[in-house]
PDB file of C-alpha atoms in Angstrom:
ATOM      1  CA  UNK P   1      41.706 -38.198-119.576  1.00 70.00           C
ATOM      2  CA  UNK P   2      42.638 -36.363-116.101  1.00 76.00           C
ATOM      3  CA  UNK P   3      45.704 -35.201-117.859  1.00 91.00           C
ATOM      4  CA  UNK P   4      48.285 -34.708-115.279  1.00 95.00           C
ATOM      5  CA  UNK P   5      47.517 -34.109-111.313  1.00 96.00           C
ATOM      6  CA  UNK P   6      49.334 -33.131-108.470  1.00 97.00           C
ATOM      7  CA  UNK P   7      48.893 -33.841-104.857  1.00 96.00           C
ATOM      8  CA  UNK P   8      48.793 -31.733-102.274  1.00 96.00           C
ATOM      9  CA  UNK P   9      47.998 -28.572-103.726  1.00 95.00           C
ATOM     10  CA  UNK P  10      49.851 -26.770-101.172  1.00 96.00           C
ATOM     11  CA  UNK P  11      51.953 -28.129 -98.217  1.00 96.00           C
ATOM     12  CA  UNK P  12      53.653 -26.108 -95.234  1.00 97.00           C
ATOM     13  CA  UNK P  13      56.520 -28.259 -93.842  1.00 96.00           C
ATOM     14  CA  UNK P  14      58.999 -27.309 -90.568  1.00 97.00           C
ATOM     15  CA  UNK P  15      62.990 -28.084 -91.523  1.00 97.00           C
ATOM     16  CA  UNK P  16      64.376 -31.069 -91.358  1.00 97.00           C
ATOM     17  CA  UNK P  17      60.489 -32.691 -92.017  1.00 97.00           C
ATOM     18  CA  UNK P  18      60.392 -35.090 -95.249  1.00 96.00           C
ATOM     19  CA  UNK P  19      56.967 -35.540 -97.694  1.00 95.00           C
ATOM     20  CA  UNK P  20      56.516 -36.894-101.095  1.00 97.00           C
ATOM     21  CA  UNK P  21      54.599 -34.569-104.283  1.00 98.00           C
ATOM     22  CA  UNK P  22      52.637 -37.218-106.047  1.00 98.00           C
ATOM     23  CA  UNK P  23      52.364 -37.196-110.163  1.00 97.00           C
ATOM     24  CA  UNK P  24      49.803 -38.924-112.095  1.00 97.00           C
ATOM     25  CA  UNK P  25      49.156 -39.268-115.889  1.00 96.00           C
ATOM     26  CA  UNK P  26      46.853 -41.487-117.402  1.00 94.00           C
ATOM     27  CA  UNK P  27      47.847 -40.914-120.924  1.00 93.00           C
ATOM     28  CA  UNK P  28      50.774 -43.333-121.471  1.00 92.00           C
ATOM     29  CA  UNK P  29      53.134 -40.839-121.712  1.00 92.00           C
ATOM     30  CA  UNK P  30      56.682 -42.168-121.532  1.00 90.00           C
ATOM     31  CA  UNK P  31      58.296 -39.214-120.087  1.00 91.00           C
ATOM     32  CA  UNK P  32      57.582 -37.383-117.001  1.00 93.00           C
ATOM     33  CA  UNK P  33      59.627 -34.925-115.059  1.00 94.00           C
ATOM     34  CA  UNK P  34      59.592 -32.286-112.249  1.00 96.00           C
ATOM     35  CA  UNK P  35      60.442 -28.962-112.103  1.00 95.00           C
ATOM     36  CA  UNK P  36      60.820 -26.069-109.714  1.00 96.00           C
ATOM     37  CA  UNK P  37      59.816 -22.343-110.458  1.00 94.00           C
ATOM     38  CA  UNK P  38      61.110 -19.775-108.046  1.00 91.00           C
ATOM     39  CA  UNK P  39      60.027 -15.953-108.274  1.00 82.00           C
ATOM     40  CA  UNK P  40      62.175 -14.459-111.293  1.00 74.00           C
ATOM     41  CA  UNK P  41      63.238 -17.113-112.900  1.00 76.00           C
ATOM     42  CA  UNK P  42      62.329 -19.692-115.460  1.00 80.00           C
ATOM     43  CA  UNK P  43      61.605 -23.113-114.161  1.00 89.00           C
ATOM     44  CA  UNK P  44      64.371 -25.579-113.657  1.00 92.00           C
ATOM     45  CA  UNK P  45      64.528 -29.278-114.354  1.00 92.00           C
ATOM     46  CA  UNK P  46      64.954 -31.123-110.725  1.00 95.00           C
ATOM     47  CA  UNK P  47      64.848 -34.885-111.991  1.00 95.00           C
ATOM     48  CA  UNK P  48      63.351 -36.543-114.700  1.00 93.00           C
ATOM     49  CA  UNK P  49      62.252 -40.683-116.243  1.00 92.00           C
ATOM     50  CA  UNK P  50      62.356 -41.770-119.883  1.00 89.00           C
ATOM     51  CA  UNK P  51      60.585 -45.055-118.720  1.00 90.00           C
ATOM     52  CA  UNK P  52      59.297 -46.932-116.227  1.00 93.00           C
ATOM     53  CA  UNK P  53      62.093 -48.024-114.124  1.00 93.00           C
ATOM     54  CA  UNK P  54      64.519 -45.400-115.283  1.00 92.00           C
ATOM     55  CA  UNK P  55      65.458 -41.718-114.070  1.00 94.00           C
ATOM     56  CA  UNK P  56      68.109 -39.525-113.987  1.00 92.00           C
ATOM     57  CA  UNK P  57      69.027 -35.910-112.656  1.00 93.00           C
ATOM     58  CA  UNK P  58      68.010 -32.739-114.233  1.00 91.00           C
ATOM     59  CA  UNK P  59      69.889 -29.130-113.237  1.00 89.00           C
ATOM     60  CA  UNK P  60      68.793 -28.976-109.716  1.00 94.00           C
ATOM     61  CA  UNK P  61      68.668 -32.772-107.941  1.00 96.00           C
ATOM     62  CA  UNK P  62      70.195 -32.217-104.260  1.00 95.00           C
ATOM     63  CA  UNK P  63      67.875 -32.717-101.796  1.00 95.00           C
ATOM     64  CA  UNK P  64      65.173 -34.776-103.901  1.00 97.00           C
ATOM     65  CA  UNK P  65      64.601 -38.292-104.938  1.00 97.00           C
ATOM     66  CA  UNK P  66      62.438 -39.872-107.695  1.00 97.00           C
ATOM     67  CA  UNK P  67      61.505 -43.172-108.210  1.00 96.00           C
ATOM     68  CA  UNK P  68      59.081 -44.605-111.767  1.00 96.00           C
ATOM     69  CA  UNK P  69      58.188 -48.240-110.676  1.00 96.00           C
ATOM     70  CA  UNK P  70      54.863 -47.178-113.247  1.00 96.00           C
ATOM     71  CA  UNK P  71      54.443 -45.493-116.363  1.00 95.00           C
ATOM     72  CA  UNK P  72      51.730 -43.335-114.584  1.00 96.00           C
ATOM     73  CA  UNK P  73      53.481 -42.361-111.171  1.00 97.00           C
ATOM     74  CA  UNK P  74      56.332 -40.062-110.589  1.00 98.00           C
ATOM     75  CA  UNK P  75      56.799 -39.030-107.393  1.00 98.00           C
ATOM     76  CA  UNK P  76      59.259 -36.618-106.131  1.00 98.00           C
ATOM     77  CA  UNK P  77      60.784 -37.178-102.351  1.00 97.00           C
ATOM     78  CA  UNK P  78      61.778 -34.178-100.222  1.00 96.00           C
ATOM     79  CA  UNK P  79      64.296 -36.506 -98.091  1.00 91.00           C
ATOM     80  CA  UNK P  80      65.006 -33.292 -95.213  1.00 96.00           C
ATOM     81  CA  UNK P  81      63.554 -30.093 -96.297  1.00 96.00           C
ATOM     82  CA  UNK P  82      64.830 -26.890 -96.471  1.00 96.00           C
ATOM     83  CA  UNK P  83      63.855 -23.111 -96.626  1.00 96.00           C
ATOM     84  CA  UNK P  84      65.696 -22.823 -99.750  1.00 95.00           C
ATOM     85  CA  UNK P  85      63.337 -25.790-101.091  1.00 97.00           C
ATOM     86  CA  UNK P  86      60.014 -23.009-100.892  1.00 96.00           C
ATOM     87  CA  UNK P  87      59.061 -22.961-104.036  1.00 97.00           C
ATOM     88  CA  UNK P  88      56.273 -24.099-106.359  1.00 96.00           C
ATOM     89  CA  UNK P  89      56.709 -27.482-108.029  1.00 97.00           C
ATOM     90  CA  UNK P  90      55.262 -28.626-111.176  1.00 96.00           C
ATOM     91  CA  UNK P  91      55.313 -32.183-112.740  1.00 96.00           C
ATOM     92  CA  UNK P  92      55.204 -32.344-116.555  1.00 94.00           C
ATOM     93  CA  UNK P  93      54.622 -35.615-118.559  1.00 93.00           C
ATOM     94  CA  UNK P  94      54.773 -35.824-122.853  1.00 88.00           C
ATOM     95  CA  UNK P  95      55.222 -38.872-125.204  1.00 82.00           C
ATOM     96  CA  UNK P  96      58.930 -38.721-126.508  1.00 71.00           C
ATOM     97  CA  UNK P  97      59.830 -35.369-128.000  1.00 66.00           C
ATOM     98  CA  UNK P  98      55.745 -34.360-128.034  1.00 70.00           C
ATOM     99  CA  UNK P  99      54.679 -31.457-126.027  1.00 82.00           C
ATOM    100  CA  UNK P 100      54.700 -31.075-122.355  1.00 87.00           C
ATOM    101  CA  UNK P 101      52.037 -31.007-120.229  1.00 91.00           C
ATOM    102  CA  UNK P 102      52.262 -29.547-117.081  1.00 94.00           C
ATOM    103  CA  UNK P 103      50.213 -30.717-113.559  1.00 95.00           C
ATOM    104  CA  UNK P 104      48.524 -27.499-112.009  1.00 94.00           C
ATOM    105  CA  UNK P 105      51.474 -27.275-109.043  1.00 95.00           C
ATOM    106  CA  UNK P 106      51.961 -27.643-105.655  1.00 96.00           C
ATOM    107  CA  UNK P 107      53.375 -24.340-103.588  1.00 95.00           C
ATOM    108  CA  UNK P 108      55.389 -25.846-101.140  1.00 97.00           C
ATOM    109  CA  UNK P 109      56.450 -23.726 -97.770  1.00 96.00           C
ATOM    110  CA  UNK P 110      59.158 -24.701 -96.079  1.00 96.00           C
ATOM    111  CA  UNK P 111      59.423 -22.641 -92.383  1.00 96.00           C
TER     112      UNK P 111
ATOM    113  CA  UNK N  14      74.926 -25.520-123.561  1.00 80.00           C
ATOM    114  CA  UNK N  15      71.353 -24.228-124.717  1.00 85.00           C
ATOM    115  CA  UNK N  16      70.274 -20.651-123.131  1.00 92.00           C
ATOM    116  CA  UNK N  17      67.123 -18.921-123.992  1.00 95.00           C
ATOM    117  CA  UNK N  18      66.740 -15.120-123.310  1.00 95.00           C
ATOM    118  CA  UNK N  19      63.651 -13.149-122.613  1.00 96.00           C
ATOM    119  CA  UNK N  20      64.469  -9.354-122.470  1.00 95.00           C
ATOM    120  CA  UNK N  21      61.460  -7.537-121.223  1.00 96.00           C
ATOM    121  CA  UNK N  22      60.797  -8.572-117.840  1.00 95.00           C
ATOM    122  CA  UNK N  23      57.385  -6.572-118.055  1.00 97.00           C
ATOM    123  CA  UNK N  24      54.918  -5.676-121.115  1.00 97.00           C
ATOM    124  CA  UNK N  25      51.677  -3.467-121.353  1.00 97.00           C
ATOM    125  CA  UNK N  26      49.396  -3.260-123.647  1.00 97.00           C
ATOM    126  CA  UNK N  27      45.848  -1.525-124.283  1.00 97.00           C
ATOM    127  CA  UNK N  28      42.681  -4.062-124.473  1.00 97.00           C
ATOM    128  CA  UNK N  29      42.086  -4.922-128.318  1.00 97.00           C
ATOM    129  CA  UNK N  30      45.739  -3.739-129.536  1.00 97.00           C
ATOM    130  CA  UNK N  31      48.677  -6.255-130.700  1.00 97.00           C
ATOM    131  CA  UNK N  32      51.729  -6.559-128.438  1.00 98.00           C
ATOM    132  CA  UNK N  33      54.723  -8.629-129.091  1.00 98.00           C
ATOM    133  CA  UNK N  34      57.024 -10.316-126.298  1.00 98.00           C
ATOM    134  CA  UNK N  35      60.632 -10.711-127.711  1.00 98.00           C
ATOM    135  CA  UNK N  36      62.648 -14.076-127.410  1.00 98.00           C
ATOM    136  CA  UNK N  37      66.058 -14.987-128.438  1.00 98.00           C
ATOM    137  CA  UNK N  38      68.052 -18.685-128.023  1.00 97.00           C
ATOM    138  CA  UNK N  39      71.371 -19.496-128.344  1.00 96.00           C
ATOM    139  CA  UNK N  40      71.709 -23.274-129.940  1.00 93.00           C
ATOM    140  CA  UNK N  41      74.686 -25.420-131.952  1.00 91.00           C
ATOM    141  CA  UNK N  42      72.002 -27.847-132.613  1.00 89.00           C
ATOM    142  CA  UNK N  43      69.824 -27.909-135.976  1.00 88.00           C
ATOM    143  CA  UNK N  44      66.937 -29.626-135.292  1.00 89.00           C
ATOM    144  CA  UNK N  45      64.733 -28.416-131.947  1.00 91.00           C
ATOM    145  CA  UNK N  46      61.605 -26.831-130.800  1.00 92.00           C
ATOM    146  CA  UNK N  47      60.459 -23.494-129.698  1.00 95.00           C
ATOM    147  CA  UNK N  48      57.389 -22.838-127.328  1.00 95.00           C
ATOM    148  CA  UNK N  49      55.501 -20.259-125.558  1.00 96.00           C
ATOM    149  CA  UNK N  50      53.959 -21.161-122.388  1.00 95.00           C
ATOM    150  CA  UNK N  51      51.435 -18.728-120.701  1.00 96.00           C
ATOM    151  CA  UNK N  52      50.893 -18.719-116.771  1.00 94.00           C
ATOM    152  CA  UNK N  53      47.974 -17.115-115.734  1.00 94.00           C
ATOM    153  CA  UNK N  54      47.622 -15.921-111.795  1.00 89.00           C
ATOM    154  CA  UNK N  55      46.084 -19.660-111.872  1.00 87.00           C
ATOM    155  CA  UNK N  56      50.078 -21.100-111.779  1.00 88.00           C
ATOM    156  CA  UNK N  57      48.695 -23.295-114.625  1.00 89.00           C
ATOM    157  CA  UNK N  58      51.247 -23.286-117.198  1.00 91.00           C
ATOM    158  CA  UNK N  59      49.365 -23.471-120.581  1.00 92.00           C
ATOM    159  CA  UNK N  60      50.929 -24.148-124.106  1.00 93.00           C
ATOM    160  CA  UNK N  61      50.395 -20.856-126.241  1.00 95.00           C
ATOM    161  CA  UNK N  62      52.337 -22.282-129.363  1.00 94.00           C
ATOM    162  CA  UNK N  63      54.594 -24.251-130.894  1.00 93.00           C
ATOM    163  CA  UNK N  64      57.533 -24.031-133.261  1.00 94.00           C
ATOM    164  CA  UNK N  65      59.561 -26.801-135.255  1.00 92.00           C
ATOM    165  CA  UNK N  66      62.630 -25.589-135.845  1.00 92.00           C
ATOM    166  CA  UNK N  67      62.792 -26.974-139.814  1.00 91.00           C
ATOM    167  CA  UNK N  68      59.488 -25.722-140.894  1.00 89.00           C
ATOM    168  CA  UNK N  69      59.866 -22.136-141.964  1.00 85.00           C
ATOM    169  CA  UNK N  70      56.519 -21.455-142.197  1.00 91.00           C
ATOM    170  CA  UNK N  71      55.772 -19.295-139.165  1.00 94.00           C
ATOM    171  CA  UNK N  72      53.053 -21.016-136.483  1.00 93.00           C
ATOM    172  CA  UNK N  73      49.520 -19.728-135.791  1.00 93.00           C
ATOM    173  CA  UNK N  74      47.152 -20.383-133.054  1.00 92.00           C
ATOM    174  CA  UNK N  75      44.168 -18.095-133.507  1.00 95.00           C
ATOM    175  CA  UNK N  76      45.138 -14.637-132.153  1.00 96.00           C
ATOM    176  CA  UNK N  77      48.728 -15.737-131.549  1.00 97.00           C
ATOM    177  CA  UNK N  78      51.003 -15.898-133.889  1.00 97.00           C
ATOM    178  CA  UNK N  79      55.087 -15.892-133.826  1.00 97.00           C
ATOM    179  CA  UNK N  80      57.923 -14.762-135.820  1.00 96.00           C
ATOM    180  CA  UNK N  81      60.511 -17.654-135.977  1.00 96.00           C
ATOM    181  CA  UNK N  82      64.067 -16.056-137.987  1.00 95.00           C
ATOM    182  CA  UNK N  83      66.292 -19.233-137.298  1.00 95.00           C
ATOM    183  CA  UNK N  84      69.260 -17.545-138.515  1.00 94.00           C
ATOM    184  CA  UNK N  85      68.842 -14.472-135.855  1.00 96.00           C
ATOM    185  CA  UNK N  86      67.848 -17.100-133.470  1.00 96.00           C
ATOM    186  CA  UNK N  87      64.566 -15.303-132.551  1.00 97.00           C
ATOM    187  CA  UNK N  88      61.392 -16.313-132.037  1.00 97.00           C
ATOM    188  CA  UNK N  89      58.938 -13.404-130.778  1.00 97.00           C
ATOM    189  CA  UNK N  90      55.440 -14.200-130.213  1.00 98.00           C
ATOM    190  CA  UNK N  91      52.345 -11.629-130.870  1.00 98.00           C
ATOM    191  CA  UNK N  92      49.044 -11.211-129.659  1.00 98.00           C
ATOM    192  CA  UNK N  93      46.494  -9.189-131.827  1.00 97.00           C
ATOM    193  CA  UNK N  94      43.068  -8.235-130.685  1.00 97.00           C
ATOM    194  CA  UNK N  95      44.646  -8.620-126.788  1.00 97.00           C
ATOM    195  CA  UNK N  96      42.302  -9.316-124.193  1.00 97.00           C
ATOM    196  CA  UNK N  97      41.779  -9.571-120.496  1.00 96.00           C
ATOM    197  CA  UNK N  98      42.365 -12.840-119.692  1.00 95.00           C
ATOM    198  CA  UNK N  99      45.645 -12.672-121.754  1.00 97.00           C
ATOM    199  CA  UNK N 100      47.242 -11.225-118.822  1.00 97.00           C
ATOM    200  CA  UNK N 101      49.746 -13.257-117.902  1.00 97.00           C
ATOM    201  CA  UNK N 102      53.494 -14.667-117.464  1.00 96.00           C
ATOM    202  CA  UNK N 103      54.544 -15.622-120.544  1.00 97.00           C
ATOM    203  CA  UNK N 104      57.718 -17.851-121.125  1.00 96.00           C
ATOM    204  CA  UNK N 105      59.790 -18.660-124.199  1.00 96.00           C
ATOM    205  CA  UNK N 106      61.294 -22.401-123.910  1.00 94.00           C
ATOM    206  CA  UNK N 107      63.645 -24.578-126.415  1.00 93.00           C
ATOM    207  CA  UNK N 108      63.801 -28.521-126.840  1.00 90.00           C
ATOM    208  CA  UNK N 109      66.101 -30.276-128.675  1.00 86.00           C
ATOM    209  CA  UNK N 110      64.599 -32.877-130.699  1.00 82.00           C
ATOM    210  CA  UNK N 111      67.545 -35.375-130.067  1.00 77.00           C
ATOM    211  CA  UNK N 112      66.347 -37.951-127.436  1.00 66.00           C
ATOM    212  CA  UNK N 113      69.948 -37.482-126.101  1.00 58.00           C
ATOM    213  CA  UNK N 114      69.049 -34.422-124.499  1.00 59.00           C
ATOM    214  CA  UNK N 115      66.345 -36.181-122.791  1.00 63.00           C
ATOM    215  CA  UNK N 116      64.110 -33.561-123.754  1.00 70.00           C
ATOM    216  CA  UNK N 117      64.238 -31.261-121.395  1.00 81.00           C
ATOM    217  CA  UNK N 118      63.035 -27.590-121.732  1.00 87.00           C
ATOM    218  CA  UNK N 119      65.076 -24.425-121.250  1.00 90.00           C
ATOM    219  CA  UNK N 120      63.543 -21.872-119.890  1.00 92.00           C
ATOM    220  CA  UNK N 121      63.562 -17.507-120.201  1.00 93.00           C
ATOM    221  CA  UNK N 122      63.243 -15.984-116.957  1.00 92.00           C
ATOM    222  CA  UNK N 123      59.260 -14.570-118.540  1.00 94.00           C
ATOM    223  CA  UNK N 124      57.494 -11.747-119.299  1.00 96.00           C
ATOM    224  CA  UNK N 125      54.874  -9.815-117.627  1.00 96.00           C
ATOM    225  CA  UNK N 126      51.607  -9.145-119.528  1.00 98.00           C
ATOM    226  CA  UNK N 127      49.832  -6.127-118.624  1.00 97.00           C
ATOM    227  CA  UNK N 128      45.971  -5.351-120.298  1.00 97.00           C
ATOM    228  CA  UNK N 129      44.958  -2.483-119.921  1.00 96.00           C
ATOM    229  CA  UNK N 130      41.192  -1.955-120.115  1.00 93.00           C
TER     230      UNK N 130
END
């Protein structure tokens, strides 16, 4: 198993530019989710999917969108970034209530 | 809501000694999970260890062990024989087991592991 990857590992993008963070897991896991980590603080729960097909917002949505049309991809859409969007991102995937497993992040940079 | 506190923004400790990182949580709910998640200067963020909130016994992963007191809502973790590449962030988390919650983790702000050699 790959476990969980992320693509790019880091981006630079100019305001007002949009990009998507790929996810991939290849372990079936039902869940999958992205979060952001920002120096100081914990990390914090930007969108997440139960399932294929279904997603919903976590503590921090505006200025993302997510889409699960497979059990393996979860990608997160940056629709017009922002300087207050620099952050790193991670992408975290479990079955039901198991543990998470994180992706290795992507650092994004947003001038 | 769910809040998990992490009081000791930064931790030091000499090579081969024990340390232990402090972590409280504030929870109505009876039935959850308690981790600790190290992130070396990597970024990776690595499970440490792993709690169940109705099993008493406390959980042990080799060197790391932690000290779950449901009632004082604490769950500290310690490191014996520390080592180098312990140096890390480390960060408590809670999960309800309810799928209602959709699982999501909340997070203390971290600690700061310092080794000193």
């Amino acid at each position: 198993n790959a476990g969980v990857t992320q693509t790019p590992k880091f981006q630079v993008l100019k305001t007002g530019q949009s990009m998507t963070l790929q996810c991939a897991q290849d372990m079936n896991h039902e869940y999958m989710s992205w979060y952001r980590q920002d120096p100081g603080m914990g990390l914090r729960l930007i969108h997440y999917s139960v399932g294929a097909g279904i997603t919903d917002q976590g503590e921090v949505p505006n200025g993302y969108n997510v889409s699960r049309s497979t059990t393996e991809d979860f990608p997160l859409r940056l629709l017009s970034a922002a300087p207050s969007q620099t952050s790193v991102y991670f992408c975290a995937s479990s079955l039901g209530a198991g543990d998470l497993l994180f992706g290795p992040g992507t650092r994004l940079t947003v001038l | 809501a769910q809040t998990v506190t992490q009081s000791q923004p930064e931790m030091s400790v000499q090579e081969a000694e024990t340390v232990t990182l402090s972590c409280t949580y504030d929870t109505s709910e009876s039935d959850y999970y308690l981790f600790w998640y190290k992130q070396p200067p990597s970024r990776q963020m690595i499970l440490v260890i792993r709690q169940e909130a109705y099993k008493q016994q406390n959980a042990t992963e080799n060197r790391f062990s932690v000290n779950f007191q449901k009632a004082a809502k604490s769950f500290s973790l310690k490191i014996s024989d520390s080592q180098l590449g312990d140096a890390a962030m480390y960060f408590c988390a809670y999960r309800s087991a309810f799928r209602i919650s959709n699982y999501q983790l909340i997070w203390g702000a971290g600690t700061k592991l310092i080794i000193k050699p």
